[in-house]
XYZ file of C-alpha atoms in Angstrom:
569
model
C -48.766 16.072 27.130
C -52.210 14.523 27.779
C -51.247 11.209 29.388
C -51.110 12.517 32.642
C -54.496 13.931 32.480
C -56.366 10.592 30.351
C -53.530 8.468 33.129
C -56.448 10.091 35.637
C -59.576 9.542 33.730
C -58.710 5.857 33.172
C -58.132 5.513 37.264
C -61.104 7.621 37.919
C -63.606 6.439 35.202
C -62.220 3.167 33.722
C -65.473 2.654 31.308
C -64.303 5.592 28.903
C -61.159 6.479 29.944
C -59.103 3.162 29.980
C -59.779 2.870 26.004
C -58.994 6.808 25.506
C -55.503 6.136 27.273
C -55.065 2.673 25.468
C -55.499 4.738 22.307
C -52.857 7.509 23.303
C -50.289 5.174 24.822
C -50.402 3.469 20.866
C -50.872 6.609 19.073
C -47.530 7.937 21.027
C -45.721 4.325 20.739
C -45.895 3.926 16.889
C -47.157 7.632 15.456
C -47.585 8.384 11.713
C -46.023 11.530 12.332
C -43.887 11.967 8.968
C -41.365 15.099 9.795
C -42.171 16.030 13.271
C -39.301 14.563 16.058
C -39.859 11.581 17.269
C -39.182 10.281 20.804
C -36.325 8.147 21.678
C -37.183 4.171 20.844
C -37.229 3.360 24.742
C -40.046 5.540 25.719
C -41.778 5.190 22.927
C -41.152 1.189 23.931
C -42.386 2.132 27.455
C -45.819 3.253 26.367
C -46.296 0.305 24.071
C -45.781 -1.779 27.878
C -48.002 0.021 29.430
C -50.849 0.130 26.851
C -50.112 -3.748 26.524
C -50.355 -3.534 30.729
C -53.347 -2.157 30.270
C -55.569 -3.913 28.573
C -54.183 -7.537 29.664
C -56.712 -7.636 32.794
C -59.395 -7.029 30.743
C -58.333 -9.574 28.074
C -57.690 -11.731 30.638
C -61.293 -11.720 32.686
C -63.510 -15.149 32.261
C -65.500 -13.759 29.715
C -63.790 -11.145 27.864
C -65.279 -8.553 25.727
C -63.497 -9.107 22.256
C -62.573 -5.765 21.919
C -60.454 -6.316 24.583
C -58.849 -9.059 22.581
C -58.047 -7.407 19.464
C -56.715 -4.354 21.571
C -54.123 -6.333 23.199
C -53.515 -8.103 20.402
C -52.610 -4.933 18.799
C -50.551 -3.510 21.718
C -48.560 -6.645 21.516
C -47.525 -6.050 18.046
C -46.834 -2.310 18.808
C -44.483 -3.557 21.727
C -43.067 -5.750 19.388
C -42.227 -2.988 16.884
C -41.019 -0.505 19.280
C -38.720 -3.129 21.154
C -37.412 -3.526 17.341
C -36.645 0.180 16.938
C -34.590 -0.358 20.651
C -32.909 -2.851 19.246
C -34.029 -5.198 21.556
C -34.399 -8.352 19.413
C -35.329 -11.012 21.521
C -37.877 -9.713 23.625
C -39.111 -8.638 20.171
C -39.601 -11.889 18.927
C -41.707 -12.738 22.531
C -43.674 -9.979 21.684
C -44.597 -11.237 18.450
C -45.217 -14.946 20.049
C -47.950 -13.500 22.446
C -49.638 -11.602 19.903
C -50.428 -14.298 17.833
C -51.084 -16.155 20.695
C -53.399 -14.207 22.186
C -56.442 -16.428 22.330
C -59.565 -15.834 20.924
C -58.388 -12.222 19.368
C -59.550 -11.651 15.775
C -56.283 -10.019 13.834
C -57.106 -8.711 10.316
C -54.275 -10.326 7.415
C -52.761 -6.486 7.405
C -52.305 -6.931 11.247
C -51.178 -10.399 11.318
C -48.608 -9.156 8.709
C -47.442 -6.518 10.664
C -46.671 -8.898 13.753
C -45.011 -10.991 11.101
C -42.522 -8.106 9.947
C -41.677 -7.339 13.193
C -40.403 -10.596 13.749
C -38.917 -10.261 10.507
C -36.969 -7.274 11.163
C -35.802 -8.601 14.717
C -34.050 -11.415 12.750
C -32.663 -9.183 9.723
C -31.218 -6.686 12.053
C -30.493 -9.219 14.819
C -27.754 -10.800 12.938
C -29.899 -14.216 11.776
C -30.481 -12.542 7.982
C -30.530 -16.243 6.959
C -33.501 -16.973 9.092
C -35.796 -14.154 8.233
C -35.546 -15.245 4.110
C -39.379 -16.946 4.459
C -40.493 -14.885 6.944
C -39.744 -11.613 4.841
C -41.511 -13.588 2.014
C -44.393 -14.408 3.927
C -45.171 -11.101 5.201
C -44.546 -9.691 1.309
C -47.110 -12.358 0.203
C -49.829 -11.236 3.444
C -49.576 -7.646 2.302
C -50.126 -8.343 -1.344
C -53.117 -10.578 -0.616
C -54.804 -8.564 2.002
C -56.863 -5.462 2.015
C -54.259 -2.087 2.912
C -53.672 -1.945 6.709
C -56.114 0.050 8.784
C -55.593 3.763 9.144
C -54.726 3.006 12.731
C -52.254 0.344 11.691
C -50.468 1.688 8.869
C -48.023 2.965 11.400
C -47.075 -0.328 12.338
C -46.434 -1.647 8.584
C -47.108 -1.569 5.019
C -46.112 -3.693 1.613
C -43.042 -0.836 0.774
C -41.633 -1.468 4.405
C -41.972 -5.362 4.082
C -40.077 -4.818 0.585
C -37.378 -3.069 2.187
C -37.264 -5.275 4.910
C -37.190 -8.388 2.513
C -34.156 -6.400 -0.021
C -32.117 -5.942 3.216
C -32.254 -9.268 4.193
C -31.342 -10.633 0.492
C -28.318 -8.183 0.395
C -27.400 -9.230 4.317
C -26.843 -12.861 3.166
C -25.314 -12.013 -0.655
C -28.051 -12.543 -2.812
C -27.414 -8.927 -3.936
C -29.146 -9.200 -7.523
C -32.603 -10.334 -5.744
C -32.080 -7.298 -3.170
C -32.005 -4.908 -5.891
C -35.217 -6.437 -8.016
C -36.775 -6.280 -4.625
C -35.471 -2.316 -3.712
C -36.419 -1.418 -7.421
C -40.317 -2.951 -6.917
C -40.059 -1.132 -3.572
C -38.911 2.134 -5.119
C -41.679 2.284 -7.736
C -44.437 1.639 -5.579
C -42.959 4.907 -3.589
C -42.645 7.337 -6.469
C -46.024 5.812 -7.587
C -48.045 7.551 -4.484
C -49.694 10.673 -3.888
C -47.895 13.224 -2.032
C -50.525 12.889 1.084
C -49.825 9.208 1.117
C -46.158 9.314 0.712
C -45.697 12.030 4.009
C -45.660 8.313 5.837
C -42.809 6.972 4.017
C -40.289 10.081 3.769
C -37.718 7.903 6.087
C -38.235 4.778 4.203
C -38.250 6.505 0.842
C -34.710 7.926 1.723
C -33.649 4.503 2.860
C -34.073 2.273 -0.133
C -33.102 4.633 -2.675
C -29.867 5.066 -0.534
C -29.991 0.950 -0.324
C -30.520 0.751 -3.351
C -27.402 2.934 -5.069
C -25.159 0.737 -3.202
C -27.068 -2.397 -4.568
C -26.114 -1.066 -7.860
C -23.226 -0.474 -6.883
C -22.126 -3.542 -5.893
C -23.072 -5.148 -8.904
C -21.048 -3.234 -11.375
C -24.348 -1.002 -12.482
C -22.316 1.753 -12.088
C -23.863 4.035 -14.507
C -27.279 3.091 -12.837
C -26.578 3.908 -9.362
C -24.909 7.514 -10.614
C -28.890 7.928 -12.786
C -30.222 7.036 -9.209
C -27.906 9.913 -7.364
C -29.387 12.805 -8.184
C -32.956 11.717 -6.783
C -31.330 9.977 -3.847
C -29.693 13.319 -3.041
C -33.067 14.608 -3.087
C -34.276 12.660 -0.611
C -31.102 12.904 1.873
C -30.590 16.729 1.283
C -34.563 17.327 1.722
C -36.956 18.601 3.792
C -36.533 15.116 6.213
C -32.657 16.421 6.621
C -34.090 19.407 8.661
C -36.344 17.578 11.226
C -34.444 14.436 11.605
C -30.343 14.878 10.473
C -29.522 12.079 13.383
C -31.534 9.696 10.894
C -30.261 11.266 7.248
C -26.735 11.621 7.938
C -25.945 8.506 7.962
C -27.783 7.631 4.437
C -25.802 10.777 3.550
C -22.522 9.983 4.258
C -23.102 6.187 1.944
C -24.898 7.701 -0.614
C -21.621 9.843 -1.087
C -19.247 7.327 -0.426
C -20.977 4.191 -3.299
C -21.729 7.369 -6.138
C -17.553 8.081 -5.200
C -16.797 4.339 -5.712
C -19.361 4.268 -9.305
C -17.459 7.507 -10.372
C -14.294 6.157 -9.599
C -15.116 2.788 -11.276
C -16.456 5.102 -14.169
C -13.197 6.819 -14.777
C -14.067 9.975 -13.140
C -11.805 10.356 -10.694
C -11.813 14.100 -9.754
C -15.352 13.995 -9.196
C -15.120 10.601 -7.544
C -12.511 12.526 -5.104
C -14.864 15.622 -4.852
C -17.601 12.752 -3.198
C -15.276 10.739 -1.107
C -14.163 13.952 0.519
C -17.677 15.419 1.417
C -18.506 11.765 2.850
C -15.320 11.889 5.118
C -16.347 15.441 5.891
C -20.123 14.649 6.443
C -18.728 11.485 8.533
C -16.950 13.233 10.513
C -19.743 14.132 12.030
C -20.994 10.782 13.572
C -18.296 10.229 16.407
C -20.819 7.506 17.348
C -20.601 5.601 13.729
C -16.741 5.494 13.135
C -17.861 2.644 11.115
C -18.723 4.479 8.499
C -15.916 7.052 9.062
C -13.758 4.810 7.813
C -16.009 3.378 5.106
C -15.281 6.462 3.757
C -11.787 7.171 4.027
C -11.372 3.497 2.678
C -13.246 5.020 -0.511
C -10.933 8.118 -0.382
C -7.431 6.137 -0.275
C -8.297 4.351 -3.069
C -8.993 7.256 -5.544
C -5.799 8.688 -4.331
C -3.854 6.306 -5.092
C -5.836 6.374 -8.919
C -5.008 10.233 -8.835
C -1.171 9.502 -7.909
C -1.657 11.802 -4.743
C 0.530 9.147 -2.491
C 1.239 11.602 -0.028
C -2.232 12.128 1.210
C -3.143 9.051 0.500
C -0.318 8.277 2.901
C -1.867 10.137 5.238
C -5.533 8.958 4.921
C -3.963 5.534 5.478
C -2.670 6.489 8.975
C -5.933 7.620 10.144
C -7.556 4.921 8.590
C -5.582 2.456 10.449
C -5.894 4.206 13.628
C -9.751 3.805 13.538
C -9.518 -0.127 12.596
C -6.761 -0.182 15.628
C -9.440 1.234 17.396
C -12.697 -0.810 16.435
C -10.710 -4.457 16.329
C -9.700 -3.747 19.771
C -13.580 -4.658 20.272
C -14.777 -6.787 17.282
C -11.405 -8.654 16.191
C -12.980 -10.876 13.874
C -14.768 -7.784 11.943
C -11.759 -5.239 11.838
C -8.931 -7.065 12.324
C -8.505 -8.375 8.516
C -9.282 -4.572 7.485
C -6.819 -3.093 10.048
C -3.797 -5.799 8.256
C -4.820 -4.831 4.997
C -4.648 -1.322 5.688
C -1.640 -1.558 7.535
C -0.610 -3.202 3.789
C -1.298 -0.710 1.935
C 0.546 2.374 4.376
C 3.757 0.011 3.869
C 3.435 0.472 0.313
C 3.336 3.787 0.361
C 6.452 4.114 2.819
C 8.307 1.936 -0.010
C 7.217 3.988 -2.359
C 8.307 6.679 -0.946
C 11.918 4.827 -0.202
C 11.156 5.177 4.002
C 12.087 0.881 3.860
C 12.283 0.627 7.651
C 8.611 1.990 8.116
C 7.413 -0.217 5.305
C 8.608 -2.912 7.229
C 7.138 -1.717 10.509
C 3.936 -1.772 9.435
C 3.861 -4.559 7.371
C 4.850 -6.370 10.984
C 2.047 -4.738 12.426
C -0.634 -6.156 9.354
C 1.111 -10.089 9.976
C 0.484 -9.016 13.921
C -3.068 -8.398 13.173
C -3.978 -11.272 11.059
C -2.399 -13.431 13.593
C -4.380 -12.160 16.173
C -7.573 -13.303 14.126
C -6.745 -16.425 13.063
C -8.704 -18.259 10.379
C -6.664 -15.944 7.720
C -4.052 -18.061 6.229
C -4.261 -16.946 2.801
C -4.315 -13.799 3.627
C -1.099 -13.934 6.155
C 0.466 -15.773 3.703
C 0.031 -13.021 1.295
C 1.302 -9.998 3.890
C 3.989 -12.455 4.658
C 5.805 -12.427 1.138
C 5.465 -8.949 0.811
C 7.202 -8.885 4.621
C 9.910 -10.278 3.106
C 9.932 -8.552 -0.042
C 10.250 -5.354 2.078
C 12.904 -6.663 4.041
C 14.906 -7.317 1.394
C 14.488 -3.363 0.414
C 15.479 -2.720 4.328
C 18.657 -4.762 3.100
C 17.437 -7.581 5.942
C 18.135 -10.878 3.976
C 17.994 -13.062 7.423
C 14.575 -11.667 7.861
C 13.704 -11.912 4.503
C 14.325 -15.336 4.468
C 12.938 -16.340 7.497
C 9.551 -14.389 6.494
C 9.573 -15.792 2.881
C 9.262 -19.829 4.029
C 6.264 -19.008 6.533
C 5.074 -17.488 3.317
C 5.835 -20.725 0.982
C 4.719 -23.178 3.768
C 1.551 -21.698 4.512
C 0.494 -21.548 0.656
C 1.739 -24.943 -0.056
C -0.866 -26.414 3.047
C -3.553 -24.111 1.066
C -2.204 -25.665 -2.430
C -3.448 -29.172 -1.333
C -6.593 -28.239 -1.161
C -6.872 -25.675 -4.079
C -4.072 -26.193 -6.271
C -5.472 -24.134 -8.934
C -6.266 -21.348 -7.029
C -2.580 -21.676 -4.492
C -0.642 -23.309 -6.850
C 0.301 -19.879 -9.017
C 0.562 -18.736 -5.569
C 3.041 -21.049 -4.315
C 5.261 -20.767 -7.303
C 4.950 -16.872 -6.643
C 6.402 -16.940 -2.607
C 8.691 -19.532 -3.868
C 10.331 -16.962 -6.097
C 10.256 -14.480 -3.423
C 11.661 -16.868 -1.325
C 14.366 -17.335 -4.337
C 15.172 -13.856 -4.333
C 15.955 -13.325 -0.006
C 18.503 -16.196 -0.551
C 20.155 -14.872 -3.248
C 19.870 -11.662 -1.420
C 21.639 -13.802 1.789
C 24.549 -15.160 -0.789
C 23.313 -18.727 -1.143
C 22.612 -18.890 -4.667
C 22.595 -22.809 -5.132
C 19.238 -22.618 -2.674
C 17.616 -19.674 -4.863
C 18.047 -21.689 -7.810
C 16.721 -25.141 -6.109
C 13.518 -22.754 -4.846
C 13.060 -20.736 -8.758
C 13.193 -24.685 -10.213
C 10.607 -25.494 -7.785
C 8.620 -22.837 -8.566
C 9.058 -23.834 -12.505
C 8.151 -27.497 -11.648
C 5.126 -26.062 -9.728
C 3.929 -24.448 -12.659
C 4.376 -26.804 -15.884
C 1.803 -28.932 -13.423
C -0.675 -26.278 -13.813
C -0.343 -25.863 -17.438
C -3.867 -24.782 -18.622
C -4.986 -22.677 -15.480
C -5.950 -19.185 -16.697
C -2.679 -16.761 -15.810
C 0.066 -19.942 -15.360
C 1.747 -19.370 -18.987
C 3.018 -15.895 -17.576
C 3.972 -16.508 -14.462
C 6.050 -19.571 -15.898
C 7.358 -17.113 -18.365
C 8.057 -15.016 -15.232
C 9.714 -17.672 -13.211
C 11.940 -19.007 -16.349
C 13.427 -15.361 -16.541
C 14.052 -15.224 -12.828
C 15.719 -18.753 -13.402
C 17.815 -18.030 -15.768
C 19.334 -15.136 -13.993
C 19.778 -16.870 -10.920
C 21.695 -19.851 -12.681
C 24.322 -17.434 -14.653
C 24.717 -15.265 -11.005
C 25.222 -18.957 -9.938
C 28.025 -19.792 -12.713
C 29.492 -16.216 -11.975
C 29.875 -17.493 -8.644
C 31.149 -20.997 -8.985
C 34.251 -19.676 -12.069
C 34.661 -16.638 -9.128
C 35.500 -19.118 -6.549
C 37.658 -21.435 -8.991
C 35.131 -24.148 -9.292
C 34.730 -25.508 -12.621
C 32.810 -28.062 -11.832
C 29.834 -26.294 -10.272
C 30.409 -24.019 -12.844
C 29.225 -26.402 -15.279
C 26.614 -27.581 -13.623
C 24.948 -24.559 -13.602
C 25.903 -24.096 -17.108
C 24.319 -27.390 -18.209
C 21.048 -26.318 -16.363
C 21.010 -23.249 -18.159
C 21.394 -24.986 -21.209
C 17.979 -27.544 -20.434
C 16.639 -24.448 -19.340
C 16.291 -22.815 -22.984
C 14.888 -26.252 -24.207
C 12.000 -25.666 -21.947
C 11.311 -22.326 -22.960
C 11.275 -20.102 -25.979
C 11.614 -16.884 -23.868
C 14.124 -14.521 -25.713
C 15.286 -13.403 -22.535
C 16.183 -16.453 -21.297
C 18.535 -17.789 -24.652
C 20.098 -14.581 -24.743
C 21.216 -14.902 -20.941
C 22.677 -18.419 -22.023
C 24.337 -17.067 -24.909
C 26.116 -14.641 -22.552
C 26.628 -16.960 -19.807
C 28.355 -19.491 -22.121
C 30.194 -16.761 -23.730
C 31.519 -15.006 -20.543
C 32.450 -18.334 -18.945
C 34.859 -19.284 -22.186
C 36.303 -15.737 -22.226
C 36.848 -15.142 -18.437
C 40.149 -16.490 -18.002
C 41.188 -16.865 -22.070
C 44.662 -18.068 -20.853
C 42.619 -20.964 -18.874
C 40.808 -23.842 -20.477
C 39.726 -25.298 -17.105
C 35.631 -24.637 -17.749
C 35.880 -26.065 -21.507
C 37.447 -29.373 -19.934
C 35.375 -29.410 -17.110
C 32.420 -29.454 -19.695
C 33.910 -31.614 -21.463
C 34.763 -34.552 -18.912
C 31.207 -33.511 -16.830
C 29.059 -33.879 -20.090
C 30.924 -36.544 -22.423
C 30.428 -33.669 -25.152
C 32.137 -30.575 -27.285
C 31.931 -27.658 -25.259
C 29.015 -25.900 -27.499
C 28.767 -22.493 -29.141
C 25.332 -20.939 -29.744
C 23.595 -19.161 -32.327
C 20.032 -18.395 -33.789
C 19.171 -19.871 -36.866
C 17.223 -18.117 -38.790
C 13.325 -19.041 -39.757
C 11.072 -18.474 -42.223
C 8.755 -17.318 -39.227
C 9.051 -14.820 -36.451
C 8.052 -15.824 -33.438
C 8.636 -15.263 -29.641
C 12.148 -16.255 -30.290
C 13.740 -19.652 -32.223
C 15.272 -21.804 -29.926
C 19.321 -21.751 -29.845
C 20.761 -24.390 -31.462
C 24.056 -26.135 -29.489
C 26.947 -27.681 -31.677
């Protein structure tokens, strides 16, 4: 309210009055006000400009007082923190440049720290996380070394803020078990102050407690971040929440949503619902954050589905899909994976449920998506198989089919790079792919694509999870080859017949699956008995194989294992 008047003085009487102004102009740019609103970033930006506008012709003058020096110094690095808080990056990192450049001006360690963070936190929250690693250390190292900041100053930086600053640009690049050692140094230094001291860091106090949950969090210190929650809530819930809820509500609404994922992960699901629904309720709230909107009813589907509640869960999915629709319209390569695997899980629920046809509708819509994006051929591959698998429900074999061998080809050009990791994978869509042509009535082709599978996988032998899904695809096999001899004695083809037959047969010398012998038991049995009049199949064997047409049975051992092998005579 006094600018206009001191505006006057400094026009009138520039001697006293240009410093008084200079003063206010910083003192309403970067205040050390702790609860009281605060004015929007781009006036407060404004007034750093014009403090930095006025002193520049005095710094600028052939022989410059050096308090005219330091003070535009000092207005630079102001402009450079409000033009942060405006998110205006660049100009940010200018702003930083002439400060340090300005020549001749004498900037204390705290100062030249501050100008430092700045740039820092342009780069962090600029997207460039990667960049700012040494810088955030640098400024960390300047405020440890250096005397504390200046009462006028302290506004514009301090060691807690350059901690935060450094733990969000650790956890912005991965390197989420440094971000937490740095939050927890940062956190202890805050409960460590007096209460007078700590009035300046009530926003950044809420912040890296809040940072640091989901830190925890993300590390599997589950039981940690729900120890941190009740102070956390503290801080979020306090008396900050009444002066500035456009600044807590959205700590609020993560705080809620990571202590719902650690109670979930914690097997506490009812109380991990009770969070995940006062997040989405709380989120709600910020129609200009949807991000986090949908954060939070990501949270709630999944503890849903843990509670069995498929129905809402159902329903959560819609919405949640809607909002990805929504946001990957604008940032494709952000939301469009989310928006597939959504889509994903909603067909699931529709099978569940037996509604086929919408399972397969939006299981289009997820391969849709990922298209769109590109870059994402695991993943396609992956929403791909279960296409087909759902078409196959939908009783759509030609589509099934056709879906399945995108599936297989797409993880076999992965498999030559990663064979261990797409290999498994490979044998899995080829098994799929196994079951849409059996589904489609051509059997010998399910059987060549289950034996590929098998081959495949006896490659792989020693990759952690192979034995099972061998054991898996054997089983699969053997079904497929006695639907195949079924099919062959059906159609009066001997020959085939015994084909299959002898496969089955080299089948249970692979394997010591019960399963599997007891289906070639049966097989063999059922192909001798189904036309008892009719010897055809027991000559066929016979001229086909050189050999007696064999009889099976399980010898038995002094052992018990996972099944003895039958023996043929």
């Amino acid at each position: 309210m006094l600018l206009p008047l001191l505006r006057a003085t400094a026009r009138l009487a520039p001697g006293p009055g240009v410093p008084l102004l200079g003063v206010a102009l910083l003192h309403c740019a970067v205040p050390g006000w702790a609860l009281l609103h605060l004015p929007p970033p781009a006036r407060r930006s404004a007034w750093a400009q014009e403090a930095v506008a006025l002193y520049r012709p005095k710094a600028e003058q052939t022989r410059p007082e050096q308090r005219h020096l330091d003070a535009l110094s000092r207005a630079l690095v102001a402009r450079a923190h409000t033009l942060v808080l405006a998110e205006r990056y660049e100009e940010a990192d200018t702003a930083v440049d002439a400060a340090l450049g300005v020549p001749g001006a004498r900037m204390s360690p705290a100062l030249t720290a501050c100008a430092l963070h700045a740039r820092a936190q342009a780069l962090v929250l600029g997207g460039r996380a990667e960049e700012a690693q040494e810088l955030a250390r640098e400024c960390v190292r300047l405020y440890r070394g250096s005397a504390p900041p200046a009462r006028r100053d302290r506004s514009l930086g301090a060691l807690p803020v350059a901690l935060r600053t450094q733990g969000l640009a650790f956890a912005l690049v991965g390197r989420t078990a440094e971000s937490v050692a740095v939050y927890l140094e940062c956190a202890a230094l805050l409960r460590a102050m007096s209460l007078r001291r700590l009035s300046r860091f009530l926003r950044l106090r809420a912040q890296v407690l809040v940072e640091l949950a989901g830190g925890l969090r993300a590390l599997g210190r589950y039981e940690e971040a729900l120890a941190l929650g009740p102070e956390a809530k503290d801080e979020v819930y306090g008396a900050i929440a009444r002066f500035c809820p456009e600044f807590v509500l959205p700590l609020r609404v993560r705080l809620l949503t990571d202590l719902a994922f650690c109670r979930s992960a914690t097997d506490s699901p009812a109380a991990a619902r009770t969070a995940a629904d006062e997040a989405v309720s709380e989120a709600r709230e910020l129609a200009d954050r949807p991000e986090l909107l949908v954060e939070a009813l990501r949270c709630l589907a999944l503890i849903l589905d843990e509670l069995g509640a498929y129905e809402e869960r159902s329903t959560v999915l819609t919405e949640l899909a809607g909002l990805y629709s929504g946001l990957a319209a604008d940032r494709p390569e952000a939301f469009g994976p989310l928006l597939a695997d959504t889509l994903d899980d909603l067909a699931r629920c529709h099978r569940r449920s037996g509604d086929h046809l919408k399972a397969v509708a939006d299981t289009e819509r997820a391969v849709a998506a990922y298209r769109r994006v590109g870059r994402h051929e695991d993943q396609l591959a992956r929403v791909l198989a279960n296409l087909s698998i759902r078409q196959q429900s939908a009783d759509d074999a030609e589509s099934a089919v056709s879906s399945a061998r995108e599936a297989v080809a797409l993880t076999r050009r992965l498999a030559e790079a990663d064979s261990e990791t797409h290999g498994p994978l490979t044998a899995r869509r080829l098994r799929v792919l196994a079951q849409a042509l059996d589904l489609a009535g051509d059997h010998t082709a399910a059987v060549a694509n289950y034996e590929e599978a098998e081959a495949v996988l006896r490659e792989l032998i020693g990759v952690p999870g192979v034995e099972a899904e061998l054991a898996v695809t054997a089983s699969a096999l053997a079904v497929a080859l006695d639907t195949e001899v079924q099919d062959r004695l059906a159609a009066d083809r001997p020959e085939e017949a015994v084909a299959a037959l002898r496969s089955l047969l080299d089948l249970t010398r692979r394997t010591d699956a019960r399963d599997v012998h007891a289906r070639c038991v049966i097989a063999f049995a059922t192909a001798r008995a189904r036309r008892p009049d009719d010897i055809d199949v027991v000559r066929a064997w016979e001229r086909v194989v050189g050999e007696p047409y064999p009889t099976f049975v399980y010898r038995r051992t002094g052992t018990r294992g996972r099944g003895a092998k039958p023996a043929a005579r």
